[in-house]
Tab-separated table of C-alpha atoms in Angstrom:
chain	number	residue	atom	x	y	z
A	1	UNK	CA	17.682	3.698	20.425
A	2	UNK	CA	17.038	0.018	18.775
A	3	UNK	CA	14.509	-1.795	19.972
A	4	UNK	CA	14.129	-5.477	18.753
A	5	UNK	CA	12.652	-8.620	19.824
A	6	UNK	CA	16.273	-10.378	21.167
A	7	UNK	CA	17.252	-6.652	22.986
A	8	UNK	CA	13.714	-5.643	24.701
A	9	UNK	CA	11.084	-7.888	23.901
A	10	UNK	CA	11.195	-10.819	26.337
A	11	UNK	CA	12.048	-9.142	29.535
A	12	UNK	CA	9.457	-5.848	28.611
A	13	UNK	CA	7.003	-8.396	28.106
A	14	UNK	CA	7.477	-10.281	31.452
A	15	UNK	CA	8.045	-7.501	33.605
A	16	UNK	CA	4.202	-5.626	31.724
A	17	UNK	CA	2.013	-9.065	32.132
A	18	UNK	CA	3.120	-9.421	35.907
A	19	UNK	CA	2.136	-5.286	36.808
A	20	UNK	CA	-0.960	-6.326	34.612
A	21	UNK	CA	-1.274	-9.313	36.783
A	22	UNK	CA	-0.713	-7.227	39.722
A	23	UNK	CA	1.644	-9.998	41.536
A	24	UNK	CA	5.325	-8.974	42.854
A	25	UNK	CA	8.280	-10.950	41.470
A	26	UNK	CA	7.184	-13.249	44.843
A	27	UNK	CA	4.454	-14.237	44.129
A	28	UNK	CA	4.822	-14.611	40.581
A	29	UNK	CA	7.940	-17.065	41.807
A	30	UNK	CA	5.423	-19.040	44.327
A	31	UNK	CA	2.687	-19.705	41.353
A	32	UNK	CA	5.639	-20.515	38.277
A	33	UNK	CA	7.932	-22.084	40.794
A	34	UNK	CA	10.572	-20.347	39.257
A	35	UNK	CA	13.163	-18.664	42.000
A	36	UNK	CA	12.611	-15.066	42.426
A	37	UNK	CA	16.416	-14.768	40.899
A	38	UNK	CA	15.600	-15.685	37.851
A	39	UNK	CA	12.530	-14.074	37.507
A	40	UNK	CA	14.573	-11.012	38.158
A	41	UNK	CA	17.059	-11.793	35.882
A	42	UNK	CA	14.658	-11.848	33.389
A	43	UNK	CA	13.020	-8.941	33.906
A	44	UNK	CA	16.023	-6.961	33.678
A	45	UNK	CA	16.967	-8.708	30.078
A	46	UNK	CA	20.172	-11.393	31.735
A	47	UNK	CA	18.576	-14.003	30.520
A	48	UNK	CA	17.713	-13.862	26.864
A	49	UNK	CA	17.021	-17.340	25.514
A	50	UNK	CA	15.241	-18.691	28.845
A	51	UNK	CA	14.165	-22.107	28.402
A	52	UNK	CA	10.859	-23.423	26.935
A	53	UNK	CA	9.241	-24.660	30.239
A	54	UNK	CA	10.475	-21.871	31.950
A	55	UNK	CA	8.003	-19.753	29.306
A	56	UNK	CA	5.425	-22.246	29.827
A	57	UNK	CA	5.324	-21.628	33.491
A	58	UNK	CA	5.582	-17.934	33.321
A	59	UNK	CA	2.592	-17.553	30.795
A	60	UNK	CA	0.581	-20.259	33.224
A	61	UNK	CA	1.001	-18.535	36.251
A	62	UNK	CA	0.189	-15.101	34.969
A	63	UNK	CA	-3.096	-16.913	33.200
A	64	UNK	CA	-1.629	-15.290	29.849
A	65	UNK	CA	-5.113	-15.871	26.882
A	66	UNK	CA	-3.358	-17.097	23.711
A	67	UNK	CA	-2.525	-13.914	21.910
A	68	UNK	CA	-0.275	-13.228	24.624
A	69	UNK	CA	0.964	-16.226	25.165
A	70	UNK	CA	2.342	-16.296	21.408
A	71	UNK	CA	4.037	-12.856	22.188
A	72	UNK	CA	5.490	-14.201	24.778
A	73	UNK	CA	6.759	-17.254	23.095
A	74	UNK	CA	8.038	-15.075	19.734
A	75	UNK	CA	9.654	-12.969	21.927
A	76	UNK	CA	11.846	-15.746	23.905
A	77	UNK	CA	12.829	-16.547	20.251
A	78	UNK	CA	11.188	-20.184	20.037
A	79	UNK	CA	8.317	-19.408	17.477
A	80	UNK	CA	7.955	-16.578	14.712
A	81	UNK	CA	11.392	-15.142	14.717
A	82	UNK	CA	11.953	-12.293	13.066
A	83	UNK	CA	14.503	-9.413	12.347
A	84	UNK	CA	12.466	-6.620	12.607
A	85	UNK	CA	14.064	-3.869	13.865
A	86	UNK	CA	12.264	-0.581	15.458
A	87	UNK	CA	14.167	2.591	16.144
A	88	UNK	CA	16.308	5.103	13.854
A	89	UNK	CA	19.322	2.838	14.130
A	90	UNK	CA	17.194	0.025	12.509
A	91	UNK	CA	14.611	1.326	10.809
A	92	UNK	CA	13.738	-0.021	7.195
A	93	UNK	CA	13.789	3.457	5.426
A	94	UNK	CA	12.377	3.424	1.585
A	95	UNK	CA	14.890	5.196	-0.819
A	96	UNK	CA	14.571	8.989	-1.030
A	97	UNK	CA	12.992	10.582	-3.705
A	98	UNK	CA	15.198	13.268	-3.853
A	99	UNK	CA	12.603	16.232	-4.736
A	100	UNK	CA	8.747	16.187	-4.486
A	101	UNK	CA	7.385	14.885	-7.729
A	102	UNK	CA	6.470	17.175	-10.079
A	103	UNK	CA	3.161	17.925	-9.589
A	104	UNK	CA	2.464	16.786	-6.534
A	105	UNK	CA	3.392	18.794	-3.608
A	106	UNK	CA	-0.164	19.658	-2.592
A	107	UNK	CA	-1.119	15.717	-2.322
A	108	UNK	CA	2.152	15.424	-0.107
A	109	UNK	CA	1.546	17.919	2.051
A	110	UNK	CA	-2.075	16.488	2.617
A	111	UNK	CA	-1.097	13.318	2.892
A	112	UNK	CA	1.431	13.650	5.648
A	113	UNK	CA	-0.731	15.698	7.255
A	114	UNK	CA	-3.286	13.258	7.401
A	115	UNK	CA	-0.919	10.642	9.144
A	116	UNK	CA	-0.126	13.121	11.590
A	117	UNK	CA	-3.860	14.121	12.342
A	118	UNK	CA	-4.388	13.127	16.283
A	119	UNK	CA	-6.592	9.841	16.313
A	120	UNK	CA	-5.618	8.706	12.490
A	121	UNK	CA	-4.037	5.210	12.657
A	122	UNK	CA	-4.547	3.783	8.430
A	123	UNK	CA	-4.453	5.452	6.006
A	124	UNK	CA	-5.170	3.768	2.049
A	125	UNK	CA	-3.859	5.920	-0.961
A	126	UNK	CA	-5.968	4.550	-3.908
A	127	UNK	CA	-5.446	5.490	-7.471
A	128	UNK	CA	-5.540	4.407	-11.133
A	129	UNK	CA	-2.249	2.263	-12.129
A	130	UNK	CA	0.868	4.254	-13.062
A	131	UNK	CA	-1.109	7.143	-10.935
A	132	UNK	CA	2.478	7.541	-8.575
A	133	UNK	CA	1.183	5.734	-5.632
A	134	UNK	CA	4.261	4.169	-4.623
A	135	UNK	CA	6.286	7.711	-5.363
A	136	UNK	CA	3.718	9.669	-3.240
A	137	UNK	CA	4.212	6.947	-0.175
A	138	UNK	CA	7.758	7.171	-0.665
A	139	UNK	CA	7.970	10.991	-0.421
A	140	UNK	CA	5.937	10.762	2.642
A	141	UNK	CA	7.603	8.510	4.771
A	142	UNK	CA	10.901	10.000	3.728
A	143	UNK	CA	9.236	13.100	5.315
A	144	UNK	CA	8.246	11.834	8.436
A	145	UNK	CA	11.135	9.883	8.863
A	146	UNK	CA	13.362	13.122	8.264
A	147	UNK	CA	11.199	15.417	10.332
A	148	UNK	CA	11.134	13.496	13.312
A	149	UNK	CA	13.504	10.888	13.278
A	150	UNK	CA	10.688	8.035	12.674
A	151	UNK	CA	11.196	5.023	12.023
A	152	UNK	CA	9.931	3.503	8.633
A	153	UNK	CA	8.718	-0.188	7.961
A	154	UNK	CA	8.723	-0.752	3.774
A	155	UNK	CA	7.231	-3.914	2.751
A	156	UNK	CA	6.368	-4.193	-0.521
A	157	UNK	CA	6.025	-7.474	-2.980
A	158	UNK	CA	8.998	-8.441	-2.015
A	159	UNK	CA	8.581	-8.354	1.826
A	160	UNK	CA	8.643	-11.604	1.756
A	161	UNK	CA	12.122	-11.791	2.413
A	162	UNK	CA	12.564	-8.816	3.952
A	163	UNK	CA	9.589	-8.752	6.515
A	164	UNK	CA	8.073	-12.454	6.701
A	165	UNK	CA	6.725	-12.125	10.263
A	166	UNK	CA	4.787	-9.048	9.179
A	167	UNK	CA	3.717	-10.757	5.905
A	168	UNK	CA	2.179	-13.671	7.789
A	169	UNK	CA	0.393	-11.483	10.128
A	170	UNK	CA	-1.620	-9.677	8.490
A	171	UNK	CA	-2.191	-11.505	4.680
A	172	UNK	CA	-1.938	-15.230	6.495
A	173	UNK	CA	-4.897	-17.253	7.337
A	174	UNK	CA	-5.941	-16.322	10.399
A	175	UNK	CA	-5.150	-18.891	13.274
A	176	UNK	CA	-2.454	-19.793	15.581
A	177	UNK	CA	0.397	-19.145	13.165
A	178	UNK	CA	-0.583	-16.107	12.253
A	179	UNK	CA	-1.145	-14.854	15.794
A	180	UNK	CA	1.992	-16.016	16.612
A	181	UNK	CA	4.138	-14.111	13.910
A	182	UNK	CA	1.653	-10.932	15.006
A	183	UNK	CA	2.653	-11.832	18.519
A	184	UNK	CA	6.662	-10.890	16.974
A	185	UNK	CA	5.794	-8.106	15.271
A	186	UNK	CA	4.037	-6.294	18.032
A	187	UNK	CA	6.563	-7.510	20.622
A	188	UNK	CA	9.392	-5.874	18.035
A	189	UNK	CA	7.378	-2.449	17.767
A	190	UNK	CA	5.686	-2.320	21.205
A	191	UNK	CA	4.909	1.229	22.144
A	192	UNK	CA	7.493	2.974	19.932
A	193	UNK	CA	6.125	5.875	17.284
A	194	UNK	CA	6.941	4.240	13.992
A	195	UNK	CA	5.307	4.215	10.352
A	196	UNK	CA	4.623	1.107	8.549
A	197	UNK	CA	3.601	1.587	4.864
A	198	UNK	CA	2.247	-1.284	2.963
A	199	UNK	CA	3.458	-0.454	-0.670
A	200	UNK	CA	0.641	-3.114	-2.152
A	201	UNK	CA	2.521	-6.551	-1.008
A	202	UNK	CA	-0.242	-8.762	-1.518
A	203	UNK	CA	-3.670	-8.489	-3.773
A	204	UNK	CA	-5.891	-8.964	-0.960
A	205	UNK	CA	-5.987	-6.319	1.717
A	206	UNK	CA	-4.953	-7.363	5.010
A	207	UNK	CA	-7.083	-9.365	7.590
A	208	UNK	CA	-9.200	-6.468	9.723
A	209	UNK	CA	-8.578	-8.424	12.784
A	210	UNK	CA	-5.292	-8.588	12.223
A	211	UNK	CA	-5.109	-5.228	12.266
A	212	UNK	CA	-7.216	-4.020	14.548
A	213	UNK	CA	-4.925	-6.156	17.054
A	214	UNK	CA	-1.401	-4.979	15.336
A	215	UNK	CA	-2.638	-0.983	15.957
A	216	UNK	CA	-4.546	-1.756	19.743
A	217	UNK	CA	-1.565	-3.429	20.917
A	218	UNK	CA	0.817	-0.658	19.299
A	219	UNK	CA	-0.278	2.419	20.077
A	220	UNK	CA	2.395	4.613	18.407
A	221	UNK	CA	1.903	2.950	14.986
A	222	UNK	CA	0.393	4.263	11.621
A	223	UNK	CA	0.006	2.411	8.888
A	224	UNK	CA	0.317	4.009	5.208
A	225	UNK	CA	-1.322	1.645	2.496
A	226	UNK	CA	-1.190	1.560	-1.027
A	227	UNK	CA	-3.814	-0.013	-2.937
A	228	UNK	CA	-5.747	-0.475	-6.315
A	229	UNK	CA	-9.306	-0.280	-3.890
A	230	UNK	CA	-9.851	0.507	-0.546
A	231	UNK	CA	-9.488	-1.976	2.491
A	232	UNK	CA	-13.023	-1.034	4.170
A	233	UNK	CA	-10.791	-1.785	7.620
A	234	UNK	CA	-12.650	0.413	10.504
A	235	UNK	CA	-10.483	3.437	11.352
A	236	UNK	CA	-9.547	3.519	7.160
A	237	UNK	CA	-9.242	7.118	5.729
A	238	UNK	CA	-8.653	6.575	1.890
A	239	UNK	CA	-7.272	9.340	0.284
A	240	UNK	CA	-7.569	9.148	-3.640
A	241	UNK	CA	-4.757	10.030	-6.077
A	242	UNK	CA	-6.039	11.624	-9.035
A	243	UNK	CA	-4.120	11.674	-12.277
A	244	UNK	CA	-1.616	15.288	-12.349
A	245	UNK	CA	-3.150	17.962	-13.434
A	246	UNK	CA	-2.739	18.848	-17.093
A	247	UNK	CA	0.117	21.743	-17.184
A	248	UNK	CA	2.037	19.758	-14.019
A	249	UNK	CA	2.089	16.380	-16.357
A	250	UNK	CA	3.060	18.796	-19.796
A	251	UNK	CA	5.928	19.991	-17.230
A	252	UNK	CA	6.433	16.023	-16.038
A	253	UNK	CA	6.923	15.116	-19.789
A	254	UNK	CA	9.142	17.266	-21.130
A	255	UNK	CA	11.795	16.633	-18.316
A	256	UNK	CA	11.622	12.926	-19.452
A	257	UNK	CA	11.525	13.659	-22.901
A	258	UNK	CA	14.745	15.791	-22.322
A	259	UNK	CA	16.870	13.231	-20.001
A	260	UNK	CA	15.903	10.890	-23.117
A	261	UNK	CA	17.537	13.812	-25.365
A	262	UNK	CA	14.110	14.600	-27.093
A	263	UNK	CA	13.353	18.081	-26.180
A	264	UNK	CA	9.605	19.412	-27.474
A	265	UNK	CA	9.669	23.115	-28.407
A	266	UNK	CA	7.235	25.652	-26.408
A	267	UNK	CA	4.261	26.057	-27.597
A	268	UNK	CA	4.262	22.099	-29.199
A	269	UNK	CA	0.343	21.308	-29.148
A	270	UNK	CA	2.318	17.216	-29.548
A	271	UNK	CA	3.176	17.343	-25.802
A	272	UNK	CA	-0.237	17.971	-24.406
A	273	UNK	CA	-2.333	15.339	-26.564
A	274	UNK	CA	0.588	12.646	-25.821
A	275	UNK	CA	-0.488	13.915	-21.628
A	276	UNK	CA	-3.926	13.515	-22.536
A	277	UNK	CA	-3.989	10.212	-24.502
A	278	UNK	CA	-2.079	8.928	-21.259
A	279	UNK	CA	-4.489	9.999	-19.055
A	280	UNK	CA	-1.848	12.652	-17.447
A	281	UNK	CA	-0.849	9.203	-15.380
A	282	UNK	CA	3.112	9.876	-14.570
A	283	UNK	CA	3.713	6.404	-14.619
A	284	UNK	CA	2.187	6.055	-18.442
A	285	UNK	CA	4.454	9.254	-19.181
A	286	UNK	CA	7.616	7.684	-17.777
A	287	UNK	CA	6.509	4.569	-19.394
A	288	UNK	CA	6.006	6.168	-23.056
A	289	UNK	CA	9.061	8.752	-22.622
A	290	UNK	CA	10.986	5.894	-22.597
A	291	UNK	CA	10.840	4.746	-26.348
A	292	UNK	CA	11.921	8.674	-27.127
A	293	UNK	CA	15.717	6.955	-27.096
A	294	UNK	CA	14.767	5.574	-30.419
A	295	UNK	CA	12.158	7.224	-31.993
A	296	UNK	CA	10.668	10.765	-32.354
A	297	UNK	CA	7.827	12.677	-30.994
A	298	UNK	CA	5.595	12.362	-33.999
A	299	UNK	CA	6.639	8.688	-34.142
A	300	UNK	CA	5.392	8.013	-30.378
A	301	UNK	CA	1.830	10.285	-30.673
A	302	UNK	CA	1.225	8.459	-34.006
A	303	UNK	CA	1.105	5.300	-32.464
A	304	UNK	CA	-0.551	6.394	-28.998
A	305	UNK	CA	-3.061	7.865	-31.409
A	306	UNK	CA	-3.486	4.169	-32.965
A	307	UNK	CA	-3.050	1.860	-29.756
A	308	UNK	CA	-1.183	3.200	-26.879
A	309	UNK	CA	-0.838	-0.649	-25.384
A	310	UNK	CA	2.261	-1.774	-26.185
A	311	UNK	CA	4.048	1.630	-25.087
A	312	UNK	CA	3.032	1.434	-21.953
A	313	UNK	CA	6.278	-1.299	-20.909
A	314	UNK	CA	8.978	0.911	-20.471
A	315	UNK	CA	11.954	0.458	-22.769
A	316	UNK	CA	13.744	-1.035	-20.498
A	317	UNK	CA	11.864	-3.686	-18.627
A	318	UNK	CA	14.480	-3.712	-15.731
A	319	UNK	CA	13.399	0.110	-14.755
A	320	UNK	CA	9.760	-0.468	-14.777
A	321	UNK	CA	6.771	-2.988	-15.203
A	322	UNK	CA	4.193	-3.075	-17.405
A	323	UNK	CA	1.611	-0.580	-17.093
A	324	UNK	CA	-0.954	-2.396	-19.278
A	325	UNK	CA	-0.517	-5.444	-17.361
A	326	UNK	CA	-1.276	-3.634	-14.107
A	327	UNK	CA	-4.399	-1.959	-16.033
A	328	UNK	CA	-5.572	-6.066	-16.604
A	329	UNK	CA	-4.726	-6.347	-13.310
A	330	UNK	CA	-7.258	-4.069	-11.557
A	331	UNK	CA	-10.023	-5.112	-14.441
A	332	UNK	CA	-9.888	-8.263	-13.691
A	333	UNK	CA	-11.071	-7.594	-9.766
A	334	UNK	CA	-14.191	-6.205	-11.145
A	335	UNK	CA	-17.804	-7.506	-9.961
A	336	UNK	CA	-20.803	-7.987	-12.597
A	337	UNK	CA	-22.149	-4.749	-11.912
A	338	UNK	CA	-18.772	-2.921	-12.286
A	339	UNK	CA	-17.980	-4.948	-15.404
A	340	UNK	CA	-21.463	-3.356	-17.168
A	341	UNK	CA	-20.293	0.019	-15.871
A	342	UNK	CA	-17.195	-0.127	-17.411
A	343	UNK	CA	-18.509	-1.765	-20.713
A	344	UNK	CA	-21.185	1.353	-21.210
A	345	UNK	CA	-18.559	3.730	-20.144
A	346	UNK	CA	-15.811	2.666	-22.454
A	347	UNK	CA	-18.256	2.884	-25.488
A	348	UNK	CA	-19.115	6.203	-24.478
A	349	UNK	CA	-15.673	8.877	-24.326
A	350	UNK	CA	-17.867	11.806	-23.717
A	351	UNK	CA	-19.184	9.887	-20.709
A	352	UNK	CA	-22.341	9.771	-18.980
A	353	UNK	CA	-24.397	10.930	-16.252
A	354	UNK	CA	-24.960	8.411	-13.256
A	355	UNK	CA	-28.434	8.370	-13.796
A	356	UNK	CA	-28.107	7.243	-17.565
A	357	UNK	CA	-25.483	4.982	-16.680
A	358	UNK	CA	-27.888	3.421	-14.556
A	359	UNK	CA	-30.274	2.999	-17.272
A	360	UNK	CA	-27.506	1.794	-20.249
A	361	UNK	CA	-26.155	-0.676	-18.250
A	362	UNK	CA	-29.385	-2.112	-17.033
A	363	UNK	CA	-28.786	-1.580	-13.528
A	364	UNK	CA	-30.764	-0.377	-10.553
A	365	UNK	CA	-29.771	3.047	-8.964
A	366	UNK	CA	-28.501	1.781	-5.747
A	367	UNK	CA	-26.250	-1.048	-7.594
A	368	UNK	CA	-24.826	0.969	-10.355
A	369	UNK	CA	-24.184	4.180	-7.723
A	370	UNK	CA	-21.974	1.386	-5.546
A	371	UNK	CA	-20.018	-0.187	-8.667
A	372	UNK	CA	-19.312	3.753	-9.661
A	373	UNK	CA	-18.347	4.489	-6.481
A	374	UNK	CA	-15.993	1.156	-6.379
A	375	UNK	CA	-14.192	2.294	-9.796
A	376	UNK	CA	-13.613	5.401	-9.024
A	377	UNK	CA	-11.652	4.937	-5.743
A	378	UNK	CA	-9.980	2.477	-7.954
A	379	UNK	CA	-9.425	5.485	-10.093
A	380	UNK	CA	-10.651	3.443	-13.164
A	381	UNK	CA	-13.554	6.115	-13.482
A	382	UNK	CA	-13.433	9.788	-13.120
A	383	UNK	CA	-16.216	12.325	-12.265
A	384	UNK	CA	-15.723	15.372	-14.249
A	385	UNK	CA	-16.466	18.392	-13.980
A	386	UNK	CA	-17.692	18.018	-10.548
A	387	UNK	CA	-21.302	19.524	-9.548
A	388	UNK	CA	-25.006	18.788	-10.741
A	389	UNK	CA	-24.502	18.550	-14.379
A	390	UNK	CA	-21.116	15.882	-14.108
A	391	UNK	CA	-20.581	12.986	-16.025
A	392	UNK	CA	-18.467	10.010	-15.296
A	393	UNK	CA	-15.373	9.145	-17.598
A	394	UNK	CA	-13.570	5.896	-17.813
A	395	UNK	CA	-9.791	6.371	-18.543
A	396	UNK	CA	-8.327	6.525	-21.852
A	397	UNK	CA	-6.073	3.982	-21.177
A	398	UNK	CA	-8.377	1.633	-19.657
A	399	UNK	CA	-10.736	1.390	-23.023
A	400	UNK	CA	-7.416	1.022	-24.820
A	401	UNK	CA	-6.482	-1.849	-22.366
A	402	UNK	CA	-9.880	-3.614	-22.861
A	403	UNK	CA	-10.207	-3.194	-26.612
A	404	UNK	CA	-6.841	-4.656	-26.910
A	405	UNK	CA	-8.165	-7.651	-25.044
A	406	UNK	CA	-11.383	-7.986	-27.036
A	407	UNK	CA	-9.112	-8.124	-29.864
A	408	UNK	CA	-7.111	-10.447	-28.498
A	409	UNK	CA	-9.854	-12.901	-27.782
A	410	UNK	CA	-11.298	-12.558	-31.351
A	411	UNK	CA	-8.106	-13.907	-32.577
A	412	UNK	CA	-7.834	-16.467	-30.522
A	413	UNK	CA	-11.872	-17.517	-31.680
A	414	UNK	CA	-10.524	-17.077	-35.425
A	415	UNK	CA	-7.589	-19.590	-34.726
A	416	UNK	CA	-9.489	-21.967	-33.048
């Protein structure tokens, strides 16, 4: 069944506030004024644009507090419309992937098993750029959505046209506007089971109270989140994407380099290094496989081996961003103490122990263990191998990314 604002909002809304209120359609009439007709009219979804002073006397008499007041007011369709639509029939499902990605049916199966885990409301899938966030969420919700019928909310960057109200809810500035396009989106969803996944549609994460209010006053709802750092919302599981695993990004490769019509022989040592220099990141392998229309193998590792930068836009810009710009990106959200993490880290590719790092980059234990532990759910920083005797390693790509920069900025010194 569909449920939407216009269809089930309005009256469901009346007809819960007055058994909250404990008052019969009566005496809800005596205190509004409004006949008991129309009252039950309205409860019972006849009347579905009732007037505006006929919503201003309901939400007096039942002594509605302003949150639900706004509900009450989206729903009657004079503030925060919205076409949301909850319910199979309506529900904004993200394009199948088809097949699980290749090396990554283990963090599927965890990861929709986390959503379904009894008393697990948010959960934020953090990773380096090009790591296959986006895929993973995709895969996911096409799960759910396939194993039980539920209904999927996408937004992504370009929510904006497609989901506005939900947009302004939870990334607006917090006051009366905001509550009142939260008031729509909760009215829309109301108790219904349904998954909304945040594919990264603003920088910022989304306002805690926000919410906190969105997932009390929805009970059925999860939310999936991707991110490039954790929300620290309460209730937020964050569940880390690491780069693929070596053989699984080998196997990733030469499928691309083969629908480009660039097949590797067995045994080619080529394929691994190009995995390696790329940080095993599918999105830098899609990224690089891309060029293999016009040039060779050799071609492409000799120039990773140089500068892997400017391979890392796809071919094509219309089938892909730019991965080094997304790299920038996530540097550029770094604190002080990060920022001297990363600078140690990136002159050292054999990396270094936390307690060394502490003392390289000048930093107290407690500060430099926090700015580690920031970068690497950002997936910026890797602990390997893990145990007593680890070291932390920034990614290839990310000293690539900020030595092209430094470069960059001499040049522009020299010409000025």
């Amino acid at each position: 069944m569909e449920v939407t604002e216009e269809t089930r909002g309005f009256d469901h809304l009346v007809l819960r506030y007055r058994t909250r209120a404990g008052l019969t359609q009566q005496e809800l009439a005596d205190f509004s004024t409004i006949s008991v007709r129309a009252i039950r009219d309205l409860e019972h979804g006849r009347a579905q644009r009732p007037r505006r002073d006929t919503v201003r006397l309901l939400a007096d008499a039942l002594r509605l507090n302003e949150r639900d007041r706004a509900r009450l007011e989206a729903a009657a369709g004079r503030t925060a419309r919205t076409d949301l639509r909850v319910g199979p029939s309506g529900a904004a499902v993200p394009p199948p992937t088809g097949t699980v990605p290749i090396g990554r049916r283990d963090e599927a199966d965890a990861l929709t098993t986390d959503l379904g885990a009894a008393g697990r409301r948010i959960v934020t899938l953090t990773g380096a750029p090009g790591a296959g966030k986006t895929t993973l969420a995709m895969e996911v919700a096409g799960r759910l959505h396939r194993r039980s019928d539920l209904p999927v909310l996408w937004v992504d960057a370009s929510g904006a046209e497609a989901h506005p109200a939900i947009l302004e809810a939870l990334y607006g500035s917090w006051g009366r506007e905001s509550r009142e396009h939260l008031g729509a989106v909760t009215g829309s969803i109301g108790e219904e089971e349904a998954l909304l996944v945040l594919d990264a549609p603003r920088f910022s994460a989304p306002d805690a109270r926000a919410l906190a209010e969105l997932l009390s006053d929805c009970p059925g709802l999860r939310v999936l989140s991707t991110a490039h750092r954790p929300h620290r919302v309460p209730g937020e599981q964050v569940f880390l994407l690491d780069p693929l695993r070596p053989q699984d990004a080998v196997e990733l490769l030469r499928a691309l380099l083969a629908a480009a019509g660039a097949d590797v022989p067995d045994g080619d040592p080529a394929a691994a290094e190009i995995c390696a220099l790329l940080d095993h990141l599918p999105g830098a392998l899609h990224a690089v496989s891309s060029w293999a229309a016009v040039y060779g193998t050799a071609t492409l590792l000799g120039s990773l081996r140089e500068n892997p930068v400017p391979l890392l836009a796809p071919l094509d810009l219309g089938r892909g961003g730019d991965l080094a710009a997304a790299v920038r990106f996530s540097l550029a959200d770094r604190d002080p103490h990060e920022e001297a993490v990363l600078e140690v880290l990136c002159a050292a590719p054999g990396g270094e122990q936390a307690d060394a790092l502490a003392r390289r980059a000048g930093l107290g234990l407690t500060d430099c263990g926090r700015a580690l532990m920031s970068l690497v759910s950002a997936g910026l920083v890797r602990r390997l191998p893990h145990g007593p005797s680890s070291r932390f390693h920034t990614l290839h790509l990310v000293r690539a990314v900020r030595g092209s920069q430094g470069r960059a900025d001499d040049r522009r010194e020299m010409a000025l």
